[in-house]
Amino acid sequence: MQTIQVGSILVEESLRMTQVLGLESEPYSGNWCLVKVLRGFALDRKIRASGWNFFFMATEVKAMIFGALGTNKIQKALKRILEKVRGQHFNSLEVTGIVERRFLGLPYTVVSAHSRHVQQSCYLDSAAARRTSQHDAAWARG
């Protein structure tokens, strides 16, 4: 399993998406996969070259984890972030920060991420349209 780091991209699992865009990914958590090798800008270029669009949402979502930093703790933080953004129906997420800190000698880490969305149209679909297209309808057009 790849290590999550700043720039890592998670995408909702879709066989059609990986075929259309030629992405290599591995299962990460639930129906989310971790895109191998590519980071935000490189993935954006690849998606745009295929005629699709990769939207970046300005709102940053954070989760704090206590204790020493580890893979399991980052995965728990990302699960909390995915829960927070689930109702928005975006199909990808970019990790934009993993910052270790201390308060009164106790270690904690803040994980930050931004929702992203891959779709064919250059105008971001509404939340209702994203919800209905989320289950492969958008990828079937590809």
PDB file of C-alpha atoms in Angstrom, residues 33 52 99 109:
ATOM      1  CA  CYS A  33      -8.968   4.286  -4.197  1.00  0.00           C
ATOM      2  CA  TRP A  52     -12.267  16.016 -19.128  1.00  0.00           C
ATOM      3  CA  VAL A  99       1.252  18.919   9.838  1.00  0.00           C
ATOM      4  CA  THR A 109      -1.365  16.008  13.610  1.00  0.00           C
TER       5      THR A 109
END
